[in-house]
PDB file of C-alpha atoms in Angstrom:
ATOM      1  CA  MET A1172     -11.568  -1.417   2.890  1.00 52.00           C
ATOM      2  CA  ALA A1173     -14.522  -1.222   5.290  1.00 48.00           C
ATOM      3  CA  LYS A1174     -17.764  -0.517   3.458  1.00 50.00           C
ATOM      4  CA  ASP A1175     -18.949   1.931   6.122  1.00 60.00           C
ATOM      5  CA  LEU A1176     -15.790   4.053   5.881  1.00 83.00           C
ATOM      6  CA  VAL A1177     -16.462   7.463   4.320  1.00 90.00           C
ATOM      7  CA  PRO A1178     -14.222   8.220   1.309  1.00 95.00           C
ATOM      8  CA  ILE A1179     -11.824  11.117   1.791  1.00 96.00           C
ATOM      9  CA  VAL A1180     -11.960  11.785  -1.976  1.00 96.00           C
ATOM     10  CA  GLU A1181     -14.712  10.929  -4.429  1.00 97.00           C
ATOM     11  CA  PHE A1182     -14.918  11.599  -8.163  1.00 97.00           C
ATOM     12  CA  CYS A1183     -18.577  11.580  -9.200  1.00 97.00           C
ATOM     13  CA  ASP A1184     -19.098  11.207 -12.976  1.00 97.00           C
ATOM     14  CA  ILE A1185     -16.567  13.937 -13.718  1.00 97.00           C
ATOM     15  CA  THR A1186     -16.095  15.118 -17.286  1.00 97.00           C
ATOM     16  CA  PHE A1187     -13.523  17.680 -18.387  1.00 96.00           C
ATOM     17  CA  GLY A1188     -12.102  18.743 -21.742  1.00 94.00           C
ATOM     18  CA  TYR A1189      -9.655  21.502 -22.609  1.00 91.00           C
ATOM     19  CA  THR A1190     -11.525  21.933 -25.904  1.00 88.00           C
ATOM     20  CA  PRO A1191     -14.852  20.556 -27.163  1.00 83.00           C
ATOM     21  CA  ALA A1192     -12.915  18.156 -29.392  1.00 83.00           C
ATOM     22  CA  MET A1193     -10.570  17.013 -26.615  1.00 87.00           C
ATOM     23  CA  ILE A1194     -12.338  15.249 -23.734  1.00 92.00           C
ATOM     24  CA  ASN A1195      -9.624  14.477 -21.165  1.00 94.00           C
ATOM     25  CA  LEU A1196     -11.943  12.913 -18.583  1.00 96.00           C
ATOM     26  CA  ASN A1197     -15.171  11.183 -19.560  1.00 95.00           C
ATOM     27  CA  ASN A1198     -17.641  10.395 -16.733  1.00 95.00           C
ATOM     28  CA  VAL A1199     -14.857   9.371 -14.343  1.00 97.00           C
ATOM     29  CA  SER A1200     -15.866   7.986 -10.940  1.00 97.00           C
ATOM     30  CA  PHE A1201     -13.783   6.507  -8.122  1.00 97.00           C
ATOM     31  CA  LYS A1202     -13.334   6.617  -4.349  1.00 97.00           C
ATOM     32  CA  ILE A1203     -10.199   6.997  -2.240  1.00 97.00           C
ATOM     33  CA  TYR A1204     -10.256   6.277   1.481  1.00 96.00           C
ATOM     34  CA  PRO A1205      -8.296   7.826   4.377  1.00 96.00           C
ATOM     35  CA  ASN A1206      -4.641   6.732   4.601  1.00 96.00           C
ATOM     36  CA  GLU A1207      -4.740   4.917   1.264  1.00 97.00           C
ATOM     37  CA  TYR A1208      -1.769   5.075  -1.091  1.00 97.00           C
ATOM     38  CA  VAL A1209      -3.231   5.198  -4.591  1.00 97.00           C
ATOM     39  CA  CYS A1210      -1.297   5.305  -7.870  1.00 96.00           C
ATOM     40  CA  VAL A1211      -2.870   6.581 -11.078  1.00 96.00           C
ATOM     41  CA  ILE A1212      -1.235   5.184 -14.221  1.00 92.00           C
ATOM     42  CA  GLY A1213      -1.771   5.499 -17.947  1.00 89.00           C
ATOM     43  CA  HIS A1214      -0.079   6.607 -21.143  1.00 85.00           C
ATOM     44  CA  ASN A1215       0.621  10.242 -22.017  1.00 84.00           C
ATOM     45  CA  GLY A1216      -2.679  11.894 -22.808  1.00 85.00           C
ATOM     46  CA  SER A1217      -4.677   9.276 -20.913  1.00 89.00           C
ATOM     47  CA  GLY A1218      -6.164  11.844 -18.512  1.00 92.00           C
ATOM     48  CA  LYS A1219      -4.213  10.969 -15.381  1.00 92.00           C
ATOM     49  CA  SER A1220      -2.639  14.421 -14.918  1.00 91.00           C
ATOM     50  CA  THR A1221      -6.042  16.014 -15.493  1.00 95.00           C
ATOM     51  CA  ILE A1222      -7.296  13.935 -12.551  1.00 96.00           C
ATOM     52  CA  SER A1223      -4.585  15.422 -10.309  1.00 94.00           C
ATOM     53  CA  LYS A1224      -5.463  18.957 -11.417  1.00 94.00           C
ATOM     54  CA  VAL A1225      -9.154  18.451 -10.633  1.00 95.00           C
ATOM     55  CA  LEU A1226      -8.217  16.982  -7.254  1.00 94.00           C
ATOM     56  CA  SER A1227      -6.053  19.983  -6.420  1.00 92.00           C
ATOM     57  CA  GLY A1228      -8.639  22.529  -7.525  1.00 92.00           C
ATOM     58  CA  LEU A1229      -6.628  23.759 -10.515  1.00 92.00           C
ATOM     59  CA  LEU A1230      -9.402  22.611 -12.861  1.00 94.00           C
ATOM     60  CA  THR A1231     -13.177  22.689 -12.364  1.00 94.00           C
ATOM     61  CA  PRO A1232     -15.254  19.762 -13.694  1.00 95.00           C
ATOM     62  CA  GLN A1233     -17.522  20.645 -16.595  1.00 95.00           C
ATOM     63  CA  LYS A1234     -19.864  17.839 -15.593  1.00 96.00           C
ATOM     64  CA  GLY A1235     -20.082  15.862 -12.374  1.00 96.00           C
ATOM     65  CA  TYR A1236     -18.451  16.941  -9.130  1.00 96.00           C
ATOM     66  CA  LEU A1237     -15.677  16.308  -6.634  1.00 97.00           C
ATOM     67  CA  LYS A1238     -16.335  15.418  -2.991  1.00 96.00           C
ATOM     68  CA  ILE A1239     -13.850  15.867  -0.142  1.00 95.00           C
ATOM     69  CA  HIS A1240     -14.842  14.258   3.156  1.00 92.00           C
ATOM     70  CA  ASN A1241     -18.313  13.651   1.682  1.00 92.00           C
ATOM     71  CA  GLN A1242     -18.776  17.370   0.923  1.00 94.00           C
ATOM     72  CA  LYS A1243     -19.521  18.354  -2.649  1.00 95.00           C
ATOM     73  CA  ILE A1244     -16.985  20.968  -3.768  1.00 95.00           C
ATOM     74  CA  ASP A1245     -18.253  24.137  -5.431  1.00 91.00           C
ATOM     75  CA  ARG A1246     -17.335  27.814  -5.456  1.00 87.00           C
ATOM     76  CA  SER A1247     -18.710  28.337  -1.965  1.00 89.00           C
ATOM     77  CA  ASN A1248     -16.353  25.817  -0.319  1.00 92.00           C
ATOM     78  CA  ILE A1249     -13.366  25.571  -2.675  1.00 90.00           C
ATOM     79  CA  HIS A1250     -11.251  26.543   0.342  1.00 88.00           C
ATOM     80  CA  LEU A1251     -11.670  22.945   1.579  1.00 88.00           C
ATOM     81  CA  ILE A1252      -9.284  21.805  -1.153  1.00 92.00           C
ATOM     82  CA  ARG A1253      -6.711  24.386  -0.039  1.00 87.00           C
ATOM     83  CA  GLN A1254      -7.032  23.112   3.530  1.00 89.00           C
ATOM     84  CA  LYS A1255      -7.073  19.393   2.842  1.00 93.00           C
ATOM     85  CA  VAL A1256      -4.921  18.905  -0.274  1.00 95.00           C
ATOM     86  CA  GLY A1257      -1.236  19.531  -0.987  1.00 94.00           C
ATOM     87  CA  MET A1258       0.456  18.951  -4.339  1.00 93.00           C
ATOM     88  CA  ILE A1259       4.003  18.089  -5.370  1.00 93.00           C
ATOM     89  CA  PHE A1260       4.731  18.847  -9.025  1.00 88.00           C
ATOM     90  CA  GLN A1261       6.983  17.127 -11.540  1.00 86.00           C
ATOM     91  CA  ASN A1262       9.499  19.986 -11.566  1.00 85.00           C
ATOM     92  CA  PRO A1263      10.242  21.230  -8.020  1.00 78.00           C
ATOM     93  CA  ASP A1264      11.697  24.468  -9.421  1.00 81.00           C
ATOM     94  CA  ASN A1265       8.122  25.477 -10.222  1.00 79.00           C
ATOM     95  CA  GLN A1266       7.298  25.505  -6.500  1.00 77.00           C
ATOM     96  CA  PHE A1267      10.229  27.550  -5.174  1.00 81.00           C
ATOM     97  CA  VAL A1268       9.615  31.162  -4.210  1.00 82.00           C
ATOM     98  CA  GLY A1269      12.053  31.687  -1.291  1.00 81.00           C
ATOM     99  CA  LEU A1270      15.720  32.676  -1.381  1.00 89.00           C
ATOM    100  CA  THR A1271      16.575  29.796   0.947  1.00 93.00           C
ATOM    101  CA  VAL A1272      15.048  26.491   2.009  1.00 94.00           C
ATOM    102  CA  GLU A1273      13.890  28.104   5.255  1.00 94.00           C
ATOM    103  CA  ASP A1274      12.278  31.022   3.410  1.00 93.00           C
ATOM    104  CA  ASP A1275      10.458  28.665   1.083  1.00 91.00           C
ATOM    105  CA  VAL A1276       8.838  26.680   3.892  1.00 93.00           C
ATOM    106  CA  ALA A1277       8.044  29.928   5.737  1.00 94.00           C
ATOM    107  CA  PHE A1278       6.274  31.288   2.645  1.00 91.00           C
ATOM    108  CA  SER A1279       3.909  28.329   2.679  1.00 90.00           C
ATOM    109  CA  LEU A1280       3.126  28.994   6.353  1.00 93.00           C
ATOM    110  CA  GLU A1281       2.547  32.706   5.691  1.00 91.00           C
ATOM    111  CA  ASN A1282       0.017  31.841   2.990  1.00 87.00           C
ATOM    112  CA  HIS A1283      -1.916  29.849   5.568  1.00 88.00           C
ATOM    113  CA  ARG A1284      -1.734  32.675   8.117  1.00 89.00           C
ATOM    114  CA  ILE A1285       0.368  30.793  10.645  1.00 91.00           C
ATOM    115  CA  LEU A1286       1.530  33.124  13.434  1.00 91.00           C
ATOM    116  CA  PRO A1287       5.198  34.164  13.019  1.00 88.00           C
ATOM    117  CA  GLN A1288       6.084  32.995  16.547  1.00 92.00           C
ATOM    118  CA  ASN A1289       4.957  29.461  15.645  1.00 92.00           C
ATOM    119  CA  MET A1290       6.750  29.188  12.318  1.00 94.00           C
ATOM    120  CA  GLN A1291      10.263  28.197  13.354  1.00 94.00           C
ATOM    121  CA  SER A1292       9.194  25.151  15.335  1.00 95.00           C
ATOM    122  CA  ILE A1293       7.058  23.937  12.405  1.00 96.00           C
ATOM    123  CA  ILE A1294       9.915  24.547   9.952  1.00 95.00           C
ATOM    124  CA  ASN A1295      12.268  22.538  12.154  1.00 95.00           C
ATOM    125  CA  ILE A1296       9.805  19.639  12.445  1.00 95.00           C
ATOM    126  CA  VAL A1297       8.942  19.297   8.742  1.00 96.00           C
ATOM    127  CA  THR A1298      12.487  19.788   7.437  1.00 96.00           C
ATOM    128  CA  LYS A1299      13.728  17.129   9.846  1.00 95.00           C
ATOM    129  CA  ALA A1300      10.924  14.786   8.736  1.00 95.00           C
ATOM    130  CA  THR A1301      11.939  15.239   5.089  1.00 95.00           C
ATOM    131  CA  GLY A1302      15.693  15.131   5.705  1.00 93.00           C
ATOM    132  CA  VAL A1303      16.544  18.718   4.697  1.00 95.00           C
ATOM    133  CA  ASN A1304      16.997  20.266   8.155  1.00 95.00           C
ATOM    134  CA  SER A1305      20.730  20.767   7.475  1.00 95.00           C
ATOM    135  CA  LEU A1306      19.931  22.818   4.361  1.00 95.00           C
ATOM    136  CA  LEU A1307      17.841  25.638   5.859  1.00 95.00           C
ATOM    137  CA  LYS A1308      20.184  28.449   4.753  1.00 95.00           C
ATOM    138  CA  VAL A1309      20.975  26.954   1.332  1.00 94.00           C
ATOM    139  CA  GLU A1310      19.733  28.598  -1.866  1.00 92.00           C
ATOM    140  CA  PRO A1311      17.453  26.388  -3.981  1.00 86.00           C
ATOM    141  CA  SER A1312      19.775  26.693  -7.000  1.00 86.00           C
ATOM    142  CA  ASN A1313      22.451  24.827  -5.033  1.00 92.00           C
ATOM    143  CA  LEU A1314      20.240  21.827  -4.277  1.00 92.00           C
ATOM    144  CA  SER A1315      20.049  18.536  -6.148  1.00 92.00           C
ATOM    145  CA  GLY A1316      16.787  17.463  -7.777  1.00 90.00           C
ATOM    146  CA  GLY A1317      16.040  15.059  -4.956  1.00 92.00           C
ATOM    147  CA  GLN A1318      16.720  17.699  -2.309  1.00 93.00           C
ATOM    148  CA  LYS A1319      14.447  20.156  -4.110  1.00 92.00           C
ATOM    149  CA  GLN A1320      11.603  17.628  -4.084  1.00 93.00           C
ATOM    150  CA  ARG A1321      12.142  17.056  -0.356  1.00 94.00           C
ATOM    151  CA  VAL A1322      11.961  20.803   0.271  1.00 94.00           C
ATOM    152  CA  ALA A1323       8.756  20.981  -1.782  1.00 93.00           C
ATOM    153  CA  ILE A1324       7.328  18.174   0.363  1.00 94.00           C
ATOM    154  CA  ALA A1325       8.416  19.992   3.550  1.00 95.00           C
ATOM    155  CA  SER A1326       6.599  23.134   2.373  1.00 93.00           C
ATOM    156  CA  VAL A1327       3.410  21.144   1.739  1.00 94.00           C
ATOM    157  CA  LEU A1328       3.765  19.154   4.961  1.00 95.00           C
ATOM    158  CA  SER A1329       4.153  22.347   7.000  1.00 95.00           C
ATOM    159  CA  VAL A1330       0.436  23.138   6.620  1.00 93.00           C
ATOM    160  CA  ASP A1331      -0.547  19.548   7.483  1.00 94.00           C
ATOM    161  CA  PRO A1332      -2.833  18.548   4.574  1.00 95.00           C
ATOM    162  CA  GLU A1333      -4.633  15.228   4.872  1.00 96.00           C
ATOM    163  CA  ILE A1334      -4.117  14.442   1.176  1.00 97.00           C
ATOM    164  CA  ILE A1335      -0.843  14.810  -0.748  1.00 97.00           C
ATOM    165  CA  ILE A1336      -0.815  14.506  -4.546  1.00 96.00           C
ATOM    166  CA  PHE A1337       2.407  13.638  -6.368  1.00 95.00           C
ATOM    167  CA  ASP A1338       2.236  14.512 -10.077  1.00 92.00           C
ATOM    168  CA  GLU A1339       5.050  12.582 -11.824  1.00 90.00           C
ATOM    169  CA  SER A1340       7.310  13.653  -8.961  1.00 89.00           C
ATOM    170  CA  THR A1341      10.005  11.021  -9.571  1.00 87.00           C
ATOM    171  CA  SER A1342      10.292  11.502 -13.332  1.00 84.00           C
ATOM    172  CA  MET A1343      13.137  14.066 -13.249  1.00 83.00           C
ATOM    173  CA  LEU A1344      15.219  12.337 -10.582  1.00 87.00           C
ATOM    174  CA  ASP A1345      18.215  10.017 -10.781  1.00 88.00           C
ATOM    175  CA  PRO A1346      17.744   6.397  -9.567  1.00 88.00           C
ATOM    176  CA  ASN A1347      19.033   7.031  -6.028  1.00 91.00           C
ATOM    177  CA  ALA A1348      16.887  10.134  -5.565  1.00 90.00           C
ATOM    178  CA  LYS A1349      13.871   8.208  -6.903  1.00 91.00           C
ATOM    179  CA  GLU A1350      14.327   5.489  -4.292  1.00 91.00           C
ATOM    180  CA  ASP A1351      14.732   8.079  -1.522  1.00 92.00           C
ATOM    181  CA  LEU A1352      11.554   9.871  -2.592  1.00 92.00           C
ATOM    182  CA  LYS A1353       9.543   6.646  -2.809  1.00 92.00           C
ATOM    183  CA  SER A1354      10.715   5.755   0.701  1.00 93.00           C
ATOM    184  CA  LEU A1355       9.625   9.187   1.933  1.00 95.00           C
ATOM    185  CA  ILE A1356       6.195   8.725   0.323  1.00 95.00           C
ATOM    186  CA  LEU A1357       5.741   5.520   2.318  1.00 95.00           C
ATOM    187  CA  ASP A1358       6.778   7.382   5.478  1.00 95.00           C
ATOM    188  CA  LEU A1359       4.151  10.040   4.810  1.00 95.00           C
ATOM    189  CA  LYS A1360       1.507   7.324   4.657  1.00 96.00           C
ATOM    190  CA  ASN A1361       2.713   5.078   7.483  1.00 95.00           C
ATOM    191  CA  LYS A1362       4.214   7.570   9.979  1.00 93.00           C
ATOM    192  CA  TYR A1363       2.138  10.669   9.285  1.00 94.00           C
ATOM    193  CA  ASN A1364      -1.153   9.018   8.232  1.00 95.00           C
ATOM    194  CA  LYS A1365      -1.420  10.951   4.983  1.00 96.00           C
ATOM    195  CA  THR A1366      -3.578   9.884   2.074  1.00 97.00           C
ATOM    196  CA  ILE A1367      -1.259   9.633  -0.934  1.00 97.00           C
ATOM    197  CA  ILE A1368      -2.328   9.990  -4.561  1.00 97.00           C
ATOM    198  CA  SER A1369       0.536   9.523  -7.018  1.00 96.00           C
ATOM    199  CA  VAL A1370       0.223  10.098 -10.751  1.00 94.00           C
ATOM    200  CA  THR A1371       3.177   8.147 -12.092  1.00 91.00           C
ATOM    201  CA  HIS A1372       4.913   6.278 -14.899  1.00 86.00           C
ATOM    202  CA  ASP A1373       7.193   4.528 -12.413  1.00 85.00           C
ATOM    203  CA  MET A1374       6.251   0.855 -12.506  1.00 83.00           C
ATOM    204  CA  GLU A1375       8.422   0.131  -9.468  1.00 83.00           C
ATOM    205  CA  GLU A1376       6.606   2.708  -7.357  1.00 89.00           C
ATOM    206  CA  ILE A1377       3.199   1.173  -7.983  1.00 89.00           C
ATOM    207  CA  THR A1378       4.255  -2.136  -6.442  1.00 87.00           C
ATOM    208  CA  LYS A1379       4.133  -0.397  -3.039  1.00 89.00           C
ATOM    209  CA  CYS A1380       0.715   1.225  -3.322  1.00 94.00           C
ATOM    210  CA  ASP A1381      -2.596  -0.044  -1.936  1.00 96.00           C
ATOM    211  CA  LYS A1382      -4.646   0.512  -5.071  1.00 96.00           C
ATOM    212  CA  LEU A1383      -4.087   1.226  -8.758  1.00 95.00           C
ATOM    213  CA  ILE A1384      -6.339   3.349 -10.953  1.00 96.00           C
ATOM    214  CA  VAL A1385      -5.605   2.591 -14.621  1.00 94.00           C
ATOM    215  CA  VAL A1386      -6.707   5.342 -17.021  1.00 94.00           C
ATOM    216  CA  ASN A1387      -6.889   5.397 -20.808  1.00 91.00           C
ATOM    217  CA  HIS A1388      -8.515   7.883 -23.204  1.00 91.00           C
ATOM    218  CA  GLY A1389     -10.119   9.711 -20.297  1.00 94.00           C
ATOM    219  CA  LYS A1390     -11.830   6.642 -18.843  1.00 95.00           C
ATOM    220  CA  ILE A1391     -11.114   4.267 -15.970  1.00 96.00           C
ATOM    221  CA  LEU A1392     -10.012   0.874 -17.274  1.00 94.00           C
ATOM    222  CA  LYS A1393      -9.565  -0.836 -13.934  1.00 94.00           C
ATOM    223  CA  ILE A1394      -9.292  -0.162 -10.200  1.00 96.00           C
ATOM    224  CA  ALA A1395      -7.652  -2.877  -8.093  1.00 94.00           C
ATOM    225  CA  PRO A1396      -4.635  -3.700  -5.892  1.00 94.00           C
ATOM    226  CA  PRO A1397      -1.413  -3.934  -7.950  1.00 91.00           C
ATOM    227  CA  GLU A1398      -0.961  -7.662  -7.340  1.00 87.00           C
ATOM    228  CA  GLU A1399      -4.412  -8.283  -8.838  1.00 89.00           C
ATOM    229  CA  ILE A1400      -3.860  -6.132 -11.900  1.00 88.00           C
ATOM    230  CA  PHE A1401      -0.472  -7.671 -12.692  1.00 85.00           C
ATOM    231  CA  GLN A1402      -1.811 -11.213 -12.560  1.00 82.00           C
ATOM    232  CA  ASP A1403      -3.478 -10.678 -15.930  1.00 81.00           C
ATOM    233  CA  ARG A1404      -0.533 -10.467 -18.315  1.00 78.00           C
ATOM    234  CA  ALA A1405      -2.757 -10.676 -21.408  1.00 82.00           C
ATOM    235  CA  TRP A1406      -4.722  -7.625 -20.236  1.00 85.00           C
ATOM    236  CA  LEU A1407      -1.478  -5.723 -19.611  1.00 81.00           C
ATOM    237  CA  ILE A1408      -0.175  -6.506 -23.080  1.00 79.00           C
ATOM    238  CA  GLN A1409      -3.525  -5.587 -24.628  1.00 82.00           C
ATOM    239  CA  ASN A1410      -3.353  -2.182 -22.941  1.00 80.00           C
ATOM    240  CA  SER A1411       0.390  -1.691 -23.623  1.00 76.00           C
ATOM    241  CA  LEU A1412       1.289  -1.524 -19.939  1.00 81.00           C
ATOM    242  CA  ASP A1413       4.787  -2.361 -18.759  1.00 79.00           C
ATOM    243  CA  LEU A1414       5.578  -4.858 -16.038  1.00 79.00           C
ATOM    244  CA  PRO A1415       7.515  -4.029 -12.865  1.00 82.00           C
ATOM    245  CA  TYR A1416      11.053  -5.411 -12.868  1.00 81.00           C
ATOM    246  CA  ALA A1417      10.264  -8.203 -10.381  1.00 80.00           C
ATOM    247  CA  LEU A1418       7.507  -9.638 -12.575  1.00 81.00           C
ATOM    248  CA  ARG A1419       9.549  -9.329 -15.758  1.00 82.00           C
ATOM    249  CA  LEU A1420      12.350 -11.228 -14.009  1.00 83.00           C
ATOM    250  CA  CYS A1421       9.899 -13.970 -12.927  1.00 82.00           C
ATOM    251  CA  TYR A1422       8.657 -14.404 -16.484  1.00 80.00           C
ATOM    252  CA  GLU A1423      12.199 -14.554 -17.880  1.00 83.00           C
ATOM    253  CA  LEU A1424      13.351 -17.058 -15.247  1.00 83.00           C
ATOM    254  CA  ASN A1425      10.348 -19.304 -15.843  1.00 80.00           C
ATOM    255  CA  HIS A1426      10.832 -19.088 -19.610  1.00 81.00           C
ATOM    256  CA  LYS A1427      14.375 -20.431 -19.256  1.00 82.00           C
ATOM    257  CA  LEU A1428      13.584 -23.181 -16.730  1.00 81.00           C
ATOM    258  CA  PRO A1429      14.267 -26.754 -17.850  1.00 80.00           C
ATOM    259  CA  SER A1430      11.151 -28.877 -18.342  1.00 78.00           C
ATOM    260  CA  GLY A1431       9.804 -30.293 -15.092  1.00 75.00           C
ATOM    261  CA  LYS A1432      11.452 -27.738 -12.823  1.00 80.00           C
ATOM    262  CA  LYS A1433       9.312 -25.875 -10.286  1.00 82.00           C
ATOM    263  CA  GLU A1434       8.384 -22.426 -11.599  1.00 81.00           C
ATOM    264  CA  PHE A1435       9.199 -19.221  -9.768  1.00 78.00           C
ATOM    265  CA  VAL A1436       6.108 -17.711  -8.164  1.00 76.00           C
ATOM    266  CA  ASN A1437       5.063 -14.441  -9.782  1.00 78.00           C
ATOM    267  CA  THR A1438       5.646 -11.710  -7.216  1.00 79.00           C
ATOM    268  CA  LEU A1439       6.079  -7.950  -7.042  1.00 79.00           C
ATOM    269  CA  ASP A1440       8.718  -8.353  -4.308  1.00 79.00           C
ATOM    270  CA  ILE A1441      12.252  -8.659  -5.699  1.00 81.00           C
ATOM    271  CA  ASP A1442      13.511  -9.928  -2.326  1.00 81.00           C
ATOM    272  CA  GLU A1443      11.218 -12.959  -2.628  1.00 82.00           C
ATOM    273  CA  ILE A1444      12.723 -13.804  -5.999  1.00 82.00           C
ATOM    274  CA  VAL A1445      16.283 -13.472  -4.679  1.00 83.00           C
ATOM    275  CA  GLU A1446      15.424 -15.706  -1.728  1.00 83.00           C
ATOM    276  CA  ASP A1447      13.891 -18.295  -4.092  1.00 80.00           C
ATOM    277  CA  ILE A1448      16.963 -18.267  -6.338  1.00 80.00           C
ATOM    278  CA  CYS A1449      19.325 -18.668  -3.373  1.00 83.00           C
ATOM    279  CA  SER A1450      17.280 -21.513  -1.906  1.00 81.00           C
ATOM    280  CA  ARG A1451      17.540 -23.450  -5.186  1.00 78.00           C
ATOM    281  CA  LYS A1452      21.327 -23.260  -5.095  1.00 68.00           C
ATOM    282  CA  LYS A1453      21.603 -24.956  -1.722  1.00 58.00           C
TER     283      LYS A1453
END
């Protein structure tokens, strides 16, 4: 990342606790740059969801401050978060307010004072982008979990935020819906130039991100690209972090190799492993 590039998000020594005895974030600092895809990982209670709530303006730091586009956020300009940041929650049912998919996206536009005559074209664009354009007249109760998350994303996308936060958004989905959502997240970054911040337990998702922020007990343990973090297996074990499937498979394959055989290269790409296995059978 270019050193002269201005961060789109900056945490500056932020501290927050729900009670004096429970400090969820302790002097947390990091920078996120435009069009980055950043995953925040950590155990339950590590502080990662508190980070997403500060980012979205749901919580106010007790110490330190948040900057968006190099502007310090306070009560006088909290509207910048509403303009720049959209959030997708773990349970999409918590975001539905409309009787139909179309109504739900329209409600988001109404909240941002979009003129009624401009709404339908925006609704058509964002529902097509998220693959729910055939569901406009469907009631939310008749949608699958994956479809509900796509509608929630369409509602957020309709007001064109620069930053989209996903807070454990794949955790309630079946495997197919998870893969579809992770593919859509990559589209939001690559096709629509969004900055993505994903709070997640999904170790397969993090293999696709640009940068990992590892949190524990309210502090940052490490910030680095995923391939760098997963090189240090001892550190992962020490911090009780799981390995993505591709790396676990590499370790298992190498463990079972006969003496003298060339080891499989540790990789986060399962296709590389499959290609290596097939090449050895020729």
